[in-house]
């Protein structure tokens, strides 16, 4: 994939507004944040790579709200994950930038009407304890024992885009359909690029808040569950579980008297040891544990976005010679309008006032 270049746009310093560089660093723990920028659909965007910043001077990184605080991302099942890795090209800066301090991720979250909100993604957890008790909870991790492992720190929670309507602080709703990330920094004369601006959406809301009475049993995580049961217990047990879930979505009660029930429960107890199945309704809990563990592993596996920082190319210089009776030689130099190039979208940060 050709990297999508996110160039640092130099912006005016507005003396009537306070620009807090440390505020963004704190935002990854978020002690004090401003409201996010809510933008209406924009018109034509600047052409990527054009120099249109001649009237702007360097400013500190804008202060944005936490995406988690703004959207209420308090549950693993209503959010996706991103992780970031800094790549320094040709020793362009030293030391290596720290994500969240030197290179600050800013999300642009868009709804179906092209309204956008800008906010800073927050760490989903900081250590093993917060991963198991804050991102998940002790009950969830207990049920998923053996199916998930602690992946380490450095993963950021982002709004899900499957159609969940988030209730915003002003009580209005916002339903994201896409997210994209860019990075702000205070580096001068550097080009910042990412290998991609978003990750694949994984969260789908099947087990979030309401019971999955209309679940798509052909989605990849149900299929992974059925495949695992078939591998461990055979096609008959797979068929039993497919029928169980077909009945469930049609509000048909399960029964413990099915001749395949006992053998299937034994298989599930091996695959999902964290769930005790004493009655047929507990198959729901076992399925959910396997399903959400598979989702989590998918989020981790496709979370990484690499951000690269490099020196800007040197100014383009050309030399021409004109021959006349006096053999005059002239040199012309084409200089860029500023030390950085513009982004593909004009971004206005929210400032702390």
PDB file of N, CA, C and O in Angstrom, residues 55-122:
ATOM      1  N   UNK A  55       1.126  31.831   5.063  1.00  0.00           N
ATOM      2  CA  UNK A  55       0.741  32.819   6.058  1.00  0.00           C
ATOM      3  C   UNK A  55       0.714  32.246   7.467  1.00  0.00           C
ATOM      4  O   UNK A  55       0.292  32.902   8.400  1.00  0.00           O
ATOM      5  N   UNK A  56       1.149  31.003   7.643  1.00  0.00           N
ATOM      6  CA  UNK A  56       1.054  30.346   8.932  1.00  0.00           C
ATOM      7  C   UNK A  56       2.419  30.230   9.595  1.00  0.00           C
ATOM      8  O   UNK A  56       3.440  30.139   8.944  1.00  0.00           O
ATOM      9  N   UNK A  57       2.408  30.222  10.920  1.00  0.00           N
ATOM     10  CA  UNK A  57       3.625  30.017  11.679  1.00  0.00           C
ATOM     11  C   UNK A  57       3.431  28.823  12.592  1.00  0.00           C
ATOM     12  O   UNK A  57       2.312  28.416  12.882  1.00  0.00           O
ATOM     13  N   UNK A  58       4.524  28.268  13.071  1.00  0.00           N
ATOM     14  CA  UNK A  58       4.432  27.056  13.881  1.00  0.00           C
ATOM     15  C   UNK A  58       3.700  27.329  15.185  1.00  0.00           C
ATOM     16  O   UNK A  58       3.854  28.368  15.800  1.00  0.00           O
ATOM     17  N   UNK A  59       2.872  26.350  15.619  1.00  0.00           N
ATOM     18  CA  UNK A  59       2.178  26.484  16.880  1.00  0.00           C
ATOM     19  C   UNK A  59       2.267  25.179  17.650  1.00  0.00           C
ATOM     20  O   UNK A  59       2.607  24.141  17.100  1.00  0.00           O
ATOM     21  N   UNK A  60       1.964  25.255  18.927  1.00  0.00           N
ATOM     22  CA  UNK A  60       1.958  24.054  19.748  1.00  0.00           C
ATOM     23  C   UNK A  60       0.823  23.136  19.324  1.00  0.00           C
ATOM     24  O   UNK A  60      -0.132  23.555  18.677  1.00  0.00           O
ATOM     25  N   UNK A  61       0.945  21.855  19.696  1.00  0.00           N
ATOM     26  CA  UNK A  61      -0.073  20.889  19.373  1.00  0.00           C
ATOM     27  C   UNK A  61      -1.394  21.291  20.017  1.00  0.00           C
ATOM     28  O   UNK A  61      -1.435  21.703  21.164  1.00  0.00           O
ATOM     29  N   UNK A  62      -2.482  21.168  19.269  1.00  0.00           N
ATOM     30  CA  UNK A  62      -3.797  21.503  19.795  1.00  0.00           C
ATOM     31  C   UNK A  62      -4.204  20.574  20.926  1.00  0.00           C
ATOM     32  O   UNK A  62      -3.705  19.468  21.052  1.00  0.00           O
ATOM     33  N   UNK A  63      -5.119  21.026  21.759  1.00  0.00           N
ATOM     34  CA  UNK A  63      -5.612  20.226  22.877  1.00  0.00           C
ATOM     35  C   UNK A  63      -6.998  19.711  22.534  1.00  0.00           C
ATOM     36  O   UNK A  63      -7.907  20.495  22.293  1.00  0.00           O
ATOM     37  N   UNK A  64      -7.144  18.403  22.520  1.00  0.00           N
ATOM     38  CA  UNK A  64      -8.392  17.766  22.116  1.00  0.00           C
ATOM     39  C   UNK A  64      -8.974  16.954  23.262  1.00  0.00           C
ATOM     40  O   UNK A  64      -8.282  16.572  24.203  1.00  0.00           O
ATOM     41  N   UNK A  65     -10.237  16.654  23.135  1.00  0.00           N
ATOM     42  CA  UNK A  65     -10.877  15.795  24.109  1.00  0.00           C
ATOM     43  C   UNK A  65     -10.477  14.344  23.888  1.00  0.00           C
ATOM     44  O   UNK A  65     -10.141  13.931  22.780  1.00  0.00           O
ATOM     45  N   UNK A  66     -10.534  13.568  24.941  1.00  0.00           N
ATOM     46  CA  UNK A  66     -10.388  12.120  24.846  1.00  0.00           C
ATOM     47  C   UNK A  66     -11.573  11.536  24.091  1.00  0.00           C
ATOM     48  O   UNK A  66     -12.723  11.848  24.386  1.00  0.00           O
ATOM     49  N   UNK A  67     -11.294  10.677  23.103  1.00  0.00           N
ATOM     50  CA  UNK A  67     -12.381   9.995  22.389  1.00  0.00           C
ATOM     51  C   UNK A  67     -13.198   9.143  23.345  1.00  0.00           C
ATOM     52  O   UNK A  67     -14.424   9.053  23.225  1.00  0.00           O
ATOM     53  N   UNK A  68     -12.521   8.509  24.304  1.00  0.00           N
ATOM     54  CA  UNK A  68     -13.237   7.659  25.259  1.00  0.00           C
ATOM     55  C   UNK A  68     -14.188   8.478  26.115  1.00  0.00           C
ATOM     56  O   UNK A  68     -15.334   8.081  26.356  1.00  0.00           O
ATOM     57  N   UNK A  69     -13.722   9.649  26.573  1.00  0.00           N
ATOM     58  CA  UNK A  69     -14.573  10.489  27.403  1.00  0.00           C
ATOM     59  C   UNK A  69     -15.737  11.051  26.590  1.00  0.00           C
ATOM     60  O   UNK A  69     -16.874  11.128  27.072  1.00  0.00           O
ATOM     61  N   UNK A  70     -15.489  11.405  25.338  1.00  0.00           N
ATOM     62  CA  UNK A  70     -16.515  12.050  24.523  1.00  0.00           C
ATOM     63  C   UNK A  70     -17.563  11.057  24.051  1.00  0.00           C
ATOM     64  O   UNK A  70     -18.762  11.317  24.102  1.00  0.00           O
ATOM     65  N   UNK A  71     -17.114   9.885  23.597  1.00  0.00           N
ATOM     66  CA  UNK A  71     -18.048   8.894  23.074  1.00  0.00           C
ATOM     67  C   UNK A  71     -18.507   7.895  24.136  1.00  0.00           C
ATOM     68  O   UNK A  71     -19.413   7.098  23.884  1.00  0.00           O
ATOM     69  N   UNK A  72     -17.898   7.911  25.303  1.00  0.00           N
ATOM     70  CA  UNK A  72     -18.288   6.961  26.329  1.00  0.00           C
ATOM     71  C   UNK A  72     -17.847   5.546  26.017  1.00  0.00           C
ATOM     72  O   UNK A  72     -18.622   4.592  26.154  1.00  0.00           O
ATOM     73  N   UNK A  73     -16.591   5.393  25.593  1.00  0.00           N
ATOM     74  CA  UNK A  73     -16.093   4.073  25.213  1.00  0.00           C
ATOM     75  C   UNK A  73     -15.667   3.310  26.457  1.00  0.00           C
ATOM     76  O   UNK A  73     -14.496   3.195  26.779  1.00  0.00           O
ATOM     77  N   UNK A  74     -16.636   2.782  27.168  1.00  0.00           N
ATOM     78  CA  UNK A  74     -16.343   2.125  28.435  1.00  0.00           C
ATOM     79  C   UNK A  74     -16.401   0.614  28.336  1.00  0.00           C
ATOM     80  O   UNK A  74     -16.162  -0.073  29.318  1.00  0.00           O
ATOM     81  N   UNK A  75     -16.691   0.068  27.164  1.00  0.00           N
ATOM     82  CA  UNK A  75     -16.839  -1.373  27.022  1.00  0.00           C
ATOM     83  C   UNK A  75     -16.056  -1.835  25.811  1.00  0.00           C
ATOM     84  O   UNK A  75     -16.089  -1.208  24.756  1.00  0.00           O
ATOM     85  N   UNK A  76     -15.350  -2.960  25.959  1.00  0.00           N
ATOM     86  CA  UNK A  76     -14.532  -3.467  24.861  1.00  0.00           C
ATOM     87  C   UNK A  76     -15.361  -3.800  23.632  1.00  0.00           C
ATOM     88  O   UNK A  76     -14.883  -3.729  22.504  1.00  0.00           O
ATOM     89  N   UNK A  77     -16.642  -4.147  23.833  1.00  0.00           N
ATOM     90  CA  UNK A  77     -17.451  -4.575  22.698  1.00  0.00           C
ATOM     91  C   UNK A  77     -18.027  -3.422  21.890  1.00  0.00           C
ATOM     92  O   UNK A  77     -18.616  -3.641  20.839  1.00  0.00           O
ATOM     93  N   UNK A  78     -17.882  -2.164  22.368  1.00  0.00           N
ATOM     94  CA  UNK A  78     -18.377  -1.040  21.571  1.00  0.00           C
ATOM     95  C   UNK A  78     -17.242  -0.169  21.077  1.00  0.00           C
ATOM     96  O   UNK A  78     -17.412   1.011  20.810  1.00  0.00           O
ATOM     97  N   UNK A  79     -16.054  -0.758  20.954  1.00  0.00           N
ATOM     98  CA  UNK A  79     -14.903   0.002  20.462  1.00  0.00           C
ATOM     99  C   UNK A  79     -13.940  -0.929  19.734  1.00  0.00           C
ATOM    100  O   UNK A  79     -13.962  -2.146  19.926  1.00  0.00           O
ATOM    101  N   UNK A  80     -13.115  -0.340  18.879  1.00  0.00           N
ATOM    102  CA  UNK A  80     -12.030  -1.067  18.228  1.00  0.00           C
ATOM    103  C   UNK A  80     -10.699  -0.588  18.806  1.00  0.00           C
ATOM    104  O   UNK A  80     -10.673   0.282  19.684  1.00  0.00           O
ATOM    105  N   UNK A  81      -9.604  -1.149  18.312  1.00  0.00           N
ATOM    106  CA  UNK A  81      -8.287  -0.836  18.853  1.00  0.00           C
ATOM    107  C   UNK A  81      -7.317  -0.415  17.754  1.00  0.00           C
ATOM    108  O   UNK A  81      -7.371  -0.942  16.639  1.00  0.00           O
ATOM    109  N   UNK A  82      -6.467   0.536  18.079  1.00  0.00           N
ATOM    110  CA  UNK A  82      -5.325   0.875  17.238  1.00  0.00           C
ATOM    111  C   UNK A  82      -4.072   0.873  18.109  1.00  0.00           C
ATOM    112  O   UNK A  82      -4.125   1.172  19.299  1.00  0.00           O
ATOM    113  N   UNK A  83      -2.934   0.528  17.498  1.00  0.00           N
ATOM    114  CA  UNK A  83      -1.624   0.686  18.143  1.00  0.00           C
ATOM    115  C   UNK A  83      -0.710   1.380  17.147  1.00  0.00           C
ATOM    116  O   UNK A  83      -0.945   1.314  15.931  1.00  0.00           O
ATOM    117  N   UNK A  84       0.321   2.049  17.641  1.00  0.00           N
ATOM    118  CA  UNK A  84       1.154   2.886  16.782  1.00  0.00           C
ATOM    119  C   UNK A  84       2.631   2.586  17.018  1.00  0.00           C
ATOM    120  O   UNK A  84       3.057   2.330  18.141  1.00  0.00           O
ATOM    121  N   UNK A  85       3.392   2.638  15.927  1.00  0.00           N
ATOM    122  CA  UNK A  85       4.834   2.448  16.000  1.00  0.00           C
ATOM    123  C   UNK A  85       5.509   3.581  15.255  1.00  0.00           C
ATOM    124  O   UNK A  85       5.130   3.897  14.113  1.00  0.00           O
ATOM    125  N   UNK A  86       6.506   4.214  15.887  1.00  0.00           N
ATOM    126  CA  UNK A  86       7.220   5.321  15.260  1.00  0.00           C
ATOM    127  C   UNK A  86       8.420   4.795  14.476  1.00  0.00           C
ATOM    128  O   UNK A  86       9.202   3.983  14.969  1.00  0.00           O
ATOM    129  N   UNK A  87       8.564   5.263  13.243  1.00  0.00           N
ATOM    130  CA  UNK A  87       9.673   4.886  12.367  1.00  0.00           C
ATOM    131  C   UNK A  87      10.427   6.145  11.953  1.00  0.00           C
ATOM    132  O   UNK A  87       9.871   7.013  11.274  1.00  0.00           O
ATOM    133  N   UNK A  88      11.675   6.261  12.390  1.00  0.00           N
ATOM    134  CA  UNK A  88      12.499   7.423  12.056  1.00  0.00           C
ATOM    135  C   UNK A  88      13.295   7.103  10.792  1.00  0.00           C
ATOM    136  O   UNK A  88      14.060   6.139  10.752  1.00  0.00           O
ATOM    137  N   UNK A  89      13.106   7.909   9.757  1.00  0.00           N
ATOM    138  CA  UNK A  89      13.762   7.694   8.467  1.00  0.00           C
ATOM    139  C   UNK A  89      15.070   8.473   8.414  1.00  0.00           C
ATOM    140  O   UNK A  89      15.093   9.690   8.644  1.00  0.00           O
ATOM    141  N   UNK A  90      16.164   7.778   8.132  1.00  0.00           N
ATOM    142  CA  UNK A  90      17.481   8.403   7.946  1.00  0.00           C
ATOM    143  C   UNK A  90      17.886   9.320   9.101  1.00  0.00           C
ATOM    144  O   UNK A  90      18.420  10.411   8.886  1.00  0.00           O
ATOM    145  N   UNK A  91      17.615   8.868  10.318  1.00  0.00           N
ATOM    146  CA  UNK A  91      18.011   9.626  11.506  1.00  0.00           C
ATOM    147  C   UNK A  91      17.530  11.073  11.470  1.00  0.00           C
ATOM    148  O   UNK A  91      18.233  11.999  11.882  1.00  0.00           O
ATOM    149  N   UNK A  92      16.306  11.266  10.963  1.00  0.00           N
ATOM    150  CA  UNK A  92      15.792  12.623  10.798  1.00  0.00           C
ATOM    151  C   UNK A  92      15.544  13.333  12.119  1.00  0.00           C
ATOM    152  O   UNK A  92      15.574  14.565  12.188  1.00  0.00           O
ATOM    153  N   UNK A  93      15.262  12.564  13.177  1.00  0.00           N
ATOM    154  CA  UNK A  93      15.119  13.143  14.511  1.00  0.00           C
ATOM    155  C   UNK A  93      15.769  12.198  15.515  1.00  0.00           C
ATOM    156  O   UNK A  93      15.902  10.998  15.264  1.00  0.00           O
ATOM    157  N   UNK A  94      16.171  12.754  16.632  1.00  0.00           N
ATOM    158  CA  UNK A  94      16.735  11.949  17.711  1.00  0.00           C
ATOM    159  C   UNK A  94      16.422  12.645  19.025  1.00  0.00           C
ATOM    160  O   UNK A  94      16.536  13.870  19.124  1.00  0.00           O
ATOM    161  N   UNK A  95      15.976  11.909  20.029  1.00  0.00           N
ATOM    162  CA  UNK A  95      15.745  10.461  20.057  1.00  0.00           C
ATOM    163  C   UNK A  95      14.476  10.081  19.302  1.00  0.00           C
ATOM    164  O   UNK A  95      13.788  10.953  18.770  1.00  0.00           O
ATOM    165  N   UNK A  96      14.184   8.783  19.252  1.00  0.00           N
ATOM    166  CA  UNK A  96      12.976   8.310  18.594  1.00  0.00           C
ATOM    167  C   UNK A  96      11.754   8.940  19.255  1.00  0.00           C
ATOM    168  O   UNK A  96      11.646   8.962  20.480  1.00  0.00           O
ATOM    169  N   UNK A  97      10.823   9.501  18.462  1.00  0.00           N
ATOM    170  CA  UNK A  97       9.642  10.157  19.035  1.00  0.00           C
ATOM    171  C   UNK A  97       8.817   9.204  19.894  1.00  0.00           C
ATOM    172  O   UNK A  97       8.710   8.012  19.603  1.00  0.00           O
ATOM    173  N   UNK A  98       8.243   9.761  20.946  1.00  0.00           N
ATOM    174  CA  UNK A  98       7.353   9.004  21.815  1.00  0.00           C
ATOM    175  C   UNK A  98       5.918   9.264  21.379  1.00  0.00           C
ATOM    176  O   UNK A  98       5.480  10.416  21.275  1.00  0.00           O
ATOM    177  N   UNK A  99       5.187   8.171  21.084  1.00  0.00           N
ATOM    178  CA  UNK A  99       3.787   8.306  20.704  1.00  0.00           C
ATOM    179  C   UNK A  99       3.009   8.884  21.881  1.00  0.00           C
ATOM    180  O   UNK A  99       3.137   8.449  23.015  1.00  0.00           O
ATOM    181  N   UNK A 100       2.205   9.888  21.594  1.00  0.00           N
ATOM    182  CA  UNK A 100       1.410  10.526  22.639  1.00  0.00           C
ATOM    183  C   UNK A 100       2.056  11.753  23.226  1.00  0.00           C
ATOM    184  O   UNK A 100       1.385  12.545  23.898  1.00  0.00           O
ATOM    185  N   UNK A 101       3.364  11.925  22.989  1.00  0.00           N
ATOM    186  CA  UNK A 101       4.069  13.110  23.476  1.00  0.00           C
ATOM    187  C   UNK A 101       4.675  13.880  22.300  1.00  0.00           C
ATOM    188  O   UNK A 101       4.366  15.049  22.082  1.00  0.00           O
ATOM    189  N   UNK A 102       5.556  13.234  21.552  1.00  0.00           N
ATOM    190  CA  UNK A 102       6.176  13.877  20.391  1.00  0.00           C
ATOM    191  C   UNK A 102       5.311  13.741  19.138  1.00  0.00           C
ATOM    192  O   UNK A 102       5.295  14.634  18.292  1.00  0.00           O
ATOM    193  N   UNK A 103       4.650  12.615  18.992  1.00  0.00           N
ATOM    194  CA  UNK A 103       3.729  12.371  17.884  1.00  0.00           C
ATOM    195  C   UNK A 103       2.382  12.008  18.482  1.00  0.00           C
ATOM    196  O   UNK A 103       2.219  10.951  19.087  1.00  0.00           O
ATOM    197  N   UNK A 104       1.420  12.914  18.351  1.00  0.00           N
ATOM    198  CA  UNK A 104       0.129  12.743  19.013  1.00  0.00           C
ATOM    199  C   UNK A 104      -0.924  12.312  18.000  1.00  0.00           C
ATOM    200  O   UNK A 104      -1.203  13.021  17.035  1.00  0.00           O
ATOM    201  N   UNK A 105      -1.523  11.125  18.190  1.00  0.00           N
ATOM    202  CA  UNK A 105      -2.579  10.684  17.276  1.00  0.00           C
ATOM    203  C   UNK A 105      -3.856  11.488  17.498  1.00  0.00           C
ATOM    204  O   UNK A 105      -4.273  11.715  18.639  1.00  0.00           O
ATOM    205  N   UNK A 106      -4.468  11.922  16.406  1.00  0.00           N
ATOM    206  CA  UNK A 106      -5.744  12.628  16.453  1.00  0.00           C
ATOM    207  C   UNK A 106      -6.690  11.915  15.499  1.00  0.00           C
ATOM    208  O   UNK A 106      -6.384  11.743  14.321  1.00  0.00           O
ATOM    209  N   UNK A 107      -7.842  11.501  16.019  1.00  0.00           N
ATOM    210  CA  UNK A 107      -8.827  10.807  15.193  1.00  0.00           C
ATOM    211  C   UNK A 107      -9.812  11.799  14.600  1.00  0.00           C
ATOM    212  O   UNK A 107     -10.244  12.741  15.268  1.00  0.00           O
ATOM    213  N   UNK A 108     -10.160  11.582  13.348  1.00  0.00           N
ATOM    214  CA  UNK A 108     -11.300  12.246  12.742  1.00  0.00           C
ATOM    215  C   UNK A 108     -12.383  11.189  12.586  1.00  0.00           C
ATOM    216  O   UNK A 108     -12.201  10.210  11.862  1.00  0.00           O
ATOM    217  N   UNK A 109     -13.467  11.362  13.310  1.00  0.00           N
ATOM    218  CA  UNK A 109     -14.567  10.397  13.324  1.00  0.00           C
ATOM    219  C   UNK A 109     -15.718  10.990  12.519  1.00  0.00           C
ATOM    220  O   UNK A 109     -16.156  12.115  12.776  1.00  0.00           O
ATOM    221  N   UNK A 110     -16.208  10.235  11.547  1.00  0.00           N
ATOM    222  CA  UNK A 110     -17.191  10.744  10.599  1.00  0.00           C
ATOM    223  C   UNK A 110     -18.483   9.947  10.682  1.00  0.00           C
ATOM    224  O   UNK A 110     -18.449   8.720  10.825  1.00  0.00           O
ATOM    225  N   UNK A 111     -19.628  10.655  10.580  1.00  0.00           N
ATOM    226  CA  UNK A 111     -20.911   9.953  10.551  1.00  0.00           C
ATOM    227  C   UNK A 111     -21.443   9.895   9.118  1.00  0.00           C
ATOM    228  O   UNK A 111     -20.785  10.355   8.172  1.00  0.00           O
ATOM    229  N   UNK A 112     -22.631   9.334   8.944  1.00  0.00           N
ATOM    230  CA  UNK A 112     -23.188   9.122   7.609  1.00  0.00           C
ATOM    231  C   UNK A 112     -23.506  10.419   6.891  1.00  0.00           C
ATOM    232  O   UNK A 112     -23.628  10.437   5.661  1.00  0.00           O
ATOM    233  N   UNK A 113     -23.644  11.517   7.639  1.00  0.00           N
ATOM    234  CA  UNK A 113     -23.935  12.820   7.041  1.00  0.00           C
ATOM    235  C   UNK A 113     -22.671  13.636   6.802  1.00  0.00           C
ATOM    236  O   UNK A 113     -22.744  14.808   6.482  1.00  0.00           O
ATOM    237  N   UNK A 114     -21.521  12.991   6.999  1.00  0.00           N
ATOM    238  CA  UNK A 114     -20.213  13.623   6.813  1.00  0.00           C
ATOM    239  C   UNK A 114     -19.898  14.670   7.867  1.00  0.00           C
ATOM    240  O   UNK A 114     -19.001  15.492   7.677  1.00  0.00           O
ATOM    241  N   UNK A 115     -20.638  14.683   8.970  1.00  0.00           N
ATOM    242  CA  UNK A 115     -20.216  15.472  10.126  1.00  0.00           C
ATOM    243  C   UNK A 115     -19.027  14.766  10.766  1.00  0.00           C
ATOM    244  O   UNK A 115     -18.956  13.534  10.768  1.00  0.00           O
ATOM    245  N   UNK A 116     -18.102  15.531  11.300  1.00  0.00           N
ATOM    246  CA  UNK A 116     -16.904  14.935  11.875  1.00  0.00           C
ATOM    247  C   UNK A 116     -16.630  15.464  13.268  1.00  0.00           C
ATOM    248  O   UNK A 116     -16.957  16.600  13.603  1.00  0.00           O
ATOM    249  N   UNK A 117     -16.059  14.597  14.084  1.00  0.00           N
ATOM    250  CA  UNK A 117     -15.585  14.953  15.414  1.00  0.00           C
ATOM    251  C   UNK A 117     -14.102  14.614  15.482  1.00  0.00           C
ATOM    252  O   UNK A 117     -13.677  13.568  14.992  1.00  0.00           O
ATOM    253  N   UNK A 118     -13.308  15.497  16.055  1.00  0.00           N
ATOM    254  CA  UNK A 118     -11.890  15.236  16.243  1.00  0.00           C
ATOM    255  C   UNK A 118     -11.600  15.043  17.727  1.00  0.00           C
ATOM    256  O   UNK A 118     -12.063  15.822  18.566  1.00  0.00           O
ATOM    257  N   UNK A 119     -10.854  14.001  18.038  1.00  0.00           N
ATOM    258  CA  UNK A 119     -10.557  13.688  19.430  1.00  0.00           C
ATOM    259  C   UNK A 119      -9.280  12.859  19.480  1.00  0.00           C
ATOM    260  O   UNK A 119      -8.792  12.381  18.447  1.00  0.00           O
ATOM    261  N   UNK A 120      -8.750  12.691  20.670  1.00  0.00           N
ATOM    262  CA  UNK A 120      -7.513  11.937  20.852  1.00  0.00           C
ATOM    263  C   UNK A 120      -7.847  10.559  21.426  1.00  0.00           C
ATOM    264  O   UNK A 120      -8.527  10.465  22.449  1.00  0.00           O
ATOM    265  N   UNK A 121      -7.408   9.485  20.778  1.00  0.00           N
ATOM    266  CA  UNK A 121      -7.664   8.157  21.342  1.00  0.00           C
ATOM    267  C   UNK A 121      -6.922   7.971  22.661  1.00  0.00           C
ATOM    268  O   UNK A 121      -5.816   8.470  22.837  1.00  0.00           O
ATOM    269  N   UNK A 122      -7.551   7.256  23.566  1.00  0.00           N
ATOM    270  CA  UNK A 122      -6.999   7.041  24.892  1.00  0.00           C
ATOM    271  C   UNK A 122      -6.534   5.595  25.019  1.00  0.00           C
ATOM    272  O   UNK A 122      -7.099   4.685  24.417  1.00  0.00           O
TER     273      UNK A 122
END
